[in-house]
Amino acid sequence: MLMPNAAVGSDTGSLKDLREAADEVLFEACRRNDERAFRTLVERHAALVTRLANNVVHDEQEAEDVAQDTFVSAWRNRHAWRPEAKFTTWLYRIAVNKAIDRYRRRKPAPEAPEVITRMADATVSVDETPNQHRSLEHRQVSKGLAAALDALPASQRMALNLFYFDELDVAKIATAMLTSEQSVRALLKRGRQTLKSRLQRQKNFSVDGYSGISLDARRTRA
Amino acid sequence: MDILEFRLMLDALGPEIAAWPQDAANAAVELLASSEAAQDLFAASVASAPSVPDGDATRLVDRVGEMISRGRKA
């Protein structure tokens, strides 16, 4: 029997050997043009690669196309992979990038006011340091999240801020908030749930509300 | 969006980025395009998220096999 870390020869490995071999061993065989080894890898990772893509593109057929592109690209670029890298990390990065390409191609062209805002921002950023630019960008893209966080009860907001933005562990947050670790875990859980419902309300508002309506039409409505 | 916000959004809303508020989804995609750390975090989140049972991958496996064979012959 072939051990997970043993080599897979292009003609010698049985189906059982292939199925038991580690990803990296199989992909090493792929680099020697072993298509059977690659087929085993596709069978092994097709589901997660498709799911990864579907979480971005939200369309099963497109997700399958992305998965296909991902595996074909992995095969074509197999000599670019370095054996010291984990195969799945490398593969999933290809998948995410392919899914992003699809997402971007499908995204509708921005409406005129949005373009003007971006141009204005670009002009401002010329005189700014990279850090200032990042913080400006940060504030813009985080508007929705910041609003949702601000609306949380103070204790939930503080726990989430300390955990996610100050990167403190639960024990340190408990000390800082003069409470128990169990309470902090409960605060984090409730905070995430409240945040989820508020962010979903924002999404519903943008879908059912003003989305796709011109500024003039919005004024008329108001 | 930075990686810290992205992590919070993943934990709060789950990895289905397409279902996030539009501006957050766009910001997340921009981050994913430029950050391998974000890509790895996203992949881990998808892998650990509950999901419906995965379908039959045979068709995909065959399509990929066909593309590769075609490339070899060309």
Coordinates of C-alpha atoms in Angstrom, one line a residue:
Chain A
M1 CA 0.0 0.0 0.0
L2 CA 1.2 3.5 -0.8
M3 CA 1.6 5.6 2.3
P4 CA 0.2 9.2 2.3
N5 CA 3.6 10.7 1.9
A6 CA 5.0 8.2 -0.5
A7 CA 5.5 9.0 -4.2
V8 CA 2.9 8.2 -6.7
G9 CA 4.3 7.0 -10.0
S10 CA 2.5 7.9 -13.2
D11 CA 1.9 4.3 -14.1
T12 CA 2.2 2.4 -10.9
G13 CA -0.3 3.8 -8.4
S14 CA -3.5 1.8 -7.9
L15 CA -6.8 3.6 -7.5
K16 CA -6.6 2.8 -3.8
D17 CA -3.1 4.2 -3.6
L18 CA -4.2 7.4 -5.3
R19 CA -7.2 7.9 -3.0
E20 CA -5.0 7.5 0.1
A21 CA -2.2 9.7 -1.0
A22 CA -1.7 13.2 0.4
D23 CA -2.6 16.1 -1.8
E24 CA 0.9 17.2 -2.2
V25 CA 2.1 13.8 -3.2
L26 CA -0.6 13.6 -5.9
F27 CA 0.2 17.1 -7.2
E28 CA 3.9 16.2 -7.4
A29 CA 2.7 13.3 -9.7
C30 CA 0.7 15.9 -11.6
R31 CA 3.8 17.8 -12.2
R32 CA 5.1 14.7 -13.9
N33 CA 1.9 14.8 -16.1
D34 CA 0.0 12.2 -14.2
E35 CA -3.6 12.9 -15.2
R36 CA -5.0 10.2 -13.0
A37 CA -3.5 11.8 -9.9
F38 CA -5.0 15.1 -11.0
R39 CA -8.4 13.5 -11.5
T40 CA -8.2 12.2 -7.9
L41 CA -7.5 15.7 -6.7
V42 CA -10.4 17.2 -8.6
E43 CA -12.7 14.5 -7.2
R44 CA -11.4 15.3 -3.7
H45 CA -11.7 19.1 -3.8
A46 CA -14.5 19.7 -6.4
A47 CA -17.2 20.2 -3.7
L48 CA -15.4 22.8 -1.6
V49 CA -14.0 24.7 -4.6
T50 CA -17.5 24.9 -6.0
R51 CA -18.9 26.0 -2.7
L52 CA -16.2 28.7 -2.3
A53 CA -17.1 30.0 -5.7
N54 CA -20.8 29.9 -5.0
N55 CA -20.4 32.0 -1.9
V56 CA -19.0 34.8 -4.1
V57 CA -21.0 34.5 -7.3
H58 CA -24.2 33.1 -5.8
D59 CA -25.1 31.0 -8.9
E60 CA -24.6 27.3 -9.0
Q61 CA -23.9 27.1 -12.8
E62 CA -21.4 30.0 -12.6
A63 CA -19.8 28.4 -9.5
E64 CA -19.3 25.2 -11.4
D65 CA -17.7 27.1 -14.3
V66 CA -15.4 28.9 -11.8
A67 CA -14.5 25.5 -10.3
Q68 CA -13.7 24.2 -13.8
D69 CA -11.5 27.2 -14.5
T70 CA -9.8 26.8 -11.2
F71 CA -8.8 23.2 -11.8
V72 CA -7.8 23.8 -15.4
S73 CA -5.7 26.7 -14.2
A74 CA -4.1 24.6 -11.4
W75 CA -3.2 22.0 -14.0
R76 CA -1.7 24.5 -16.5
N77 CA 0.2 26.3 -13.7
R78 CA 1.3 23.1 -11.9
H79 CA 5.0 23.9 -12.3
A80 CA 4.5 27.2 -10.5
W81 CA 3.4 25.4 -7.3
R82 CA 6.1 25.0 -4.8
P83 CA 6.0 21.7 -2.9
E84 CA 6.6 23.5 0.5
A85 CA 3.2 25.2 0.0
K86 CA 0.1 23.4 1.1
F87 CA -1.8 22.4 -2.0
T88 CA -5.2 23.4 -0.8
T89 CA -4.1 26.8 0.2
W90 CA -2.7 27.4 -3.3
L91 CA -5.8 25.9 -5.0
Y92 CA -8.3 27.8 -2.9
R93 CA -6.5 31.1 -3.6
I94 CA -6.9 30.3 -7.4
A95 CA -10.6 29.6 -6.8
V96 CA -11.2 32.8 -4.9
N97 CA -9.5 34.9 -7.6
K98 CA -11.5 33.2 -10.4
A99 CA -14.7 33.8 -8.4
I100 CA -13.8 37.5 -7.9
D101 CA -13.1 37.9 -11.6
R102 CA -16.7 36.7 -12.3
Y103 CA -18.2 38.8 -9.6
R104 CA -16.5 41.9 -11.0
R105 CA -17.5 41.2 -14.6
R106 CA -21.1 40.8 -13.5
K107 CA -21.2 43.9 -11.3
P108 CA -23.3 46.7 -13.0
A109 CA -21.5 49.9 -14.0
P110 CA -21.6 52.4 -11.2
E111 CA -24.2 55.2 -11.4
A112 CA -22.9 58.6 -12.2
P113 CA -23.0 60.1 -8.7
E114 CA -20.8 57.2 -7.5
V115 CA -18.3 57.8 -10.3
I116 CA -18.1 61.5 -9.3
T117 CA -17.5 60.6 -5.7
R118 CA -14.7 58.2 -6.7
M119 CA -13.1 60.9 -8.8
A120 CA -13.3 63.4 -6.0
D121 CA -11.7 60.9 -3.7
A122 CA -8.9 60.2 -6.1
T123 CA -8.2 63.9 -6.3
V124 CA -8.1 64.3 -2.6
S125 CA -5.8 61.2 -2.2
V126 CA -3.0 62.8 -4.3
D127 CA -2.0 65.0 -1.3
E128 CA -2.4 62.3 1.3
T129 CA 0.0 59.8 2.7
P130 CA -0.9 56.1 2.0
N131 CA -2.1 55.7 5.6
Q132 CA -4.4 58.6 5.4
H133 CA -5.8 57.3 2.2
R134 CA -6.4 53.9 3.7
S135 CA -8.2 55.4 6.6
L136 CA -10.4 57.4 4.3
E137 CA -11.2 54.3 2.3
H138 CA -11.7 52.4 5.5
R139 CA -14.3 54.9 6.7
Q140 CA -16.2 54.8 3.4
V141 CA -16.4 51.1 3.0
S142 CA -17.2 50.6 6.6
K143 CA -20.1 53.0 6.8
G144 CA -22.7 50.2 7.1
L145 CA -20.8 48.2 9.5
A146 CA -19.9 51.2 11.7
A147 CA -23.6 52.2 11.8
A148 CA -24.6 48.7 12.8
L149 CA -21.9 48.6 15.5
D150 CA -22.9 52.0 16.8
A151 CA -26.5 50.9 17.3
L152 CA -25.5 47.9 19.4
P153 CA -25.9 47.9 23.2
A154 CA -22.7 49.3 24.7
S155 CA -21.5 46.1 26.3
Q156 CA -21.9 44.1 23.1
R157 CA -20.2 46.8 21.1
M158 CA -17.3 47.0 23.5
A159 CA -16.8 43.2 23.5
L160 CA -16.9 43.0 19.7
N161 CA -14.5 46.0 19.3
L162 CA -12.0 44.5 21.8
F163 CA -12.2 41.1 20.2
Y164 CA -12.2 42.0 16.5
F165 CA -10.4 45.3 16.3
D166 CA -8.1 45.2 19.3
E167 CA -7.6 41.5 18.8
L168 CA -7.8 40.7 22.5
D169 CA -8.6 37.2 23.6
V170 CA -11.7 36.4 25.7
A171 CA -9.7 36.3 29.0
K172 CA -8.2 39.7 28.4
I173 CA -11.6 41.2 27.5
A174 CA -13.1 39.7 30.6
T175 CA -10.4 41.5 32.7
A176 CA -10.9 44.7 30.8
M177 CA -14.7 44.6 31.2
L178 CA -14.6 43.4 34.8
T179 CA -16.7 40.3 34.0
S180 CA -16.4 36.6 33.5
E181 CA -15.1 34.9 30.3
Q182 CA -18.5 33.2 30.0
S183 CA -20.2 36.6 30.0
V184 CA -17.8 37.8 27.3
R185 CA -18.6 34.8 25.1
A186 CA -22.3 35.5 25.6
L187 CA -21.8 39.2 24.7
L188 CA -19.8 38.2 21.6
K189 CA -22.5 35.8 20.5
R190 CA -25.4 38.2 21.1
G191 CA -23.4 41.0 19.5
R192 CA -22.8 39.0 16.3
Q193 CA -26.5 38.0 16.2
T194 CA -27.7 41.6 16.6
L195 CA -25.1 42.8 14.0
K196 CA -26.3 40.1 11.6
S197 CA -30.0 41.2 11.9
R198 CA -29.0 44.9 11.5
L199 CA -26.8 44.3 8.5
Q200 CA -29.5 42.1 6.9
R201 CA -32.0 44.9 7.4
Q202 CA -29.5 47.3 5.6
K203 CA -29.4 44.8 2.7
N204 CA -33.1 44.5 2.5
F205 CA -33.4 48.3 2.6
S206 CA -31.0 48.7 -0.3
V207 CA -32.8 45.9 -2.3
D208 CA -36.4 46.9 -1.6
G209 CA -35.9 50.6 -1.1
Y210 CA -33.9 53.1 -3.2
S211 CA -31.7 50.8 -5.2
G212 CA -31.8 51.5 -8.9
I213 CA -33.7 54.7 -8.5
S214 CA -32.2 58.0 -9.7
L215 CA -31.4 60.8 -7.3
D216 CA -34.2 62.9 -8.7
A217 CA -36.7 60.1 -8.4
R218 CA -35.6 59.7 -4.8
R219 CA -36.2 63.4 -4.1
T220 CA -39.6 63.2 -5.7
R221 CA -40.4 60.2 -3.5
A222 CA -39.2 62.0 -0.4
Chain B
M1 CA -12.6 47.0 4.5
D2 CA -9.6 45.5 6.4
I3 CA -9.0 42.0 7.5
L4 CA -10.3 42.6 11.0
E5 CA -13.6 43.9 9.8
F6 CA -13.8 41.1 7.3
R7 CA -13.4 38.5 10.0
L8 CA -16.2 40.2 12.0
M9 CA -18.4 40.2 9.0
L10 CA -17.7 36.5 8.3
D11 CA -18.5 35.6 11.8
A12 CA -21.7 37.7 11.9
L13 CA -23.1 37.0 8.4
G14 CA -21.4 33.8 7.3
P15 CA -19.3 33.4 4.2
E16 CA -22.0 33.9 1.6
I17 CA -20.6 37.2 0.5
A18 CA -23.2 37.5 -2.2
A19 CA -25.9 37.8 0.5
W20 CA -24.1 40.7 2.3
P21 CA -25.2 44.3 2.0
Q22 CA -23.9 45.4 -1.4
D23 CA -21.3 47.9 -0.3
A24 CA -19.9 45.4 2.2
A25 CA -19.8 42.7 -0.5
N26 CA -18.0 44.9 -2.9
A27 CA -15.5 45.9 -0.2
A28 CA -14.9 42.3 0.8
V29 CA -14.3 41.4 -2.9
E30 CA -11.7 44.2 -3.2
L31 CA -10.0 42.9 0.0
L32 CA -10.0 39.3 -1.2
A33 CA -8.5 40.4 -4.5
S34 CA -5.5 41.9 -2.7
S35 CA -5.0 39.9 0.4
E36 CA -4.0 36.2 0.6
A37 CA -4.6 36.3 4.3
A38 CA -8.2 37.3 3.6
Q39 CA -8.5 34.5 1.0
D40 CA -7.3 31.9 3.5
L41 CA -9.7 33.2 6.1
F42 CA -12.5 33.0 3.6
A43 CA -11.7 29.5 2.5
A44 CA -11.5 28.3 6.2
S45 CA -14.9 30.0 6.8
V46 CA -16.5 28.3 3.9
A47 CA -15.0 24.9 4.8
S48 CA -16.4 25.2 8.4
A49 CA -19.8 26.6 7.5
P50 CA -22.7 24.2 7.6
S51 CA -23.9 23.4 4.0
V52 CA -26.3 21.3 2.1
P53 CA -24.8 18.0 1.1
D54 CA -22.5 18.5 -1.9
G55 CA -23.8 17.2 -5.2
D56 CA -22.3 14.8 -7.6
A57 CA -19.0 16.1 -8.9
T58 CA -18.7 13.6 -11.8
R59 CA -19.7 16.1 -14.5
L60 CA -17.2 18.6 -13.3
V61 CA -14.5 16.0 -13.0
D62 CA -15.2 14.9 -16.6
R63 CA -15.3 18.4 -17.9
V64 CA -11.9 19.2 -16.4
G65 CA -10.5 15.9 -17.7
E66 CA -11.7 16.8 -21.2
M67 CA -10.1 20.3 -21.1
I68 CA -6.8 18.9 -19.9
S69 CA -6.7 16.2 -22.5
R70 CA -7.7 18.7 -25.2
G71 CA -4.8 21.0 -24.0
R72 CA -2.4 18.1 -24.2
K73 CA -3.4 17.2 -27.7
A74 CA -3.3 20.8 -29.0

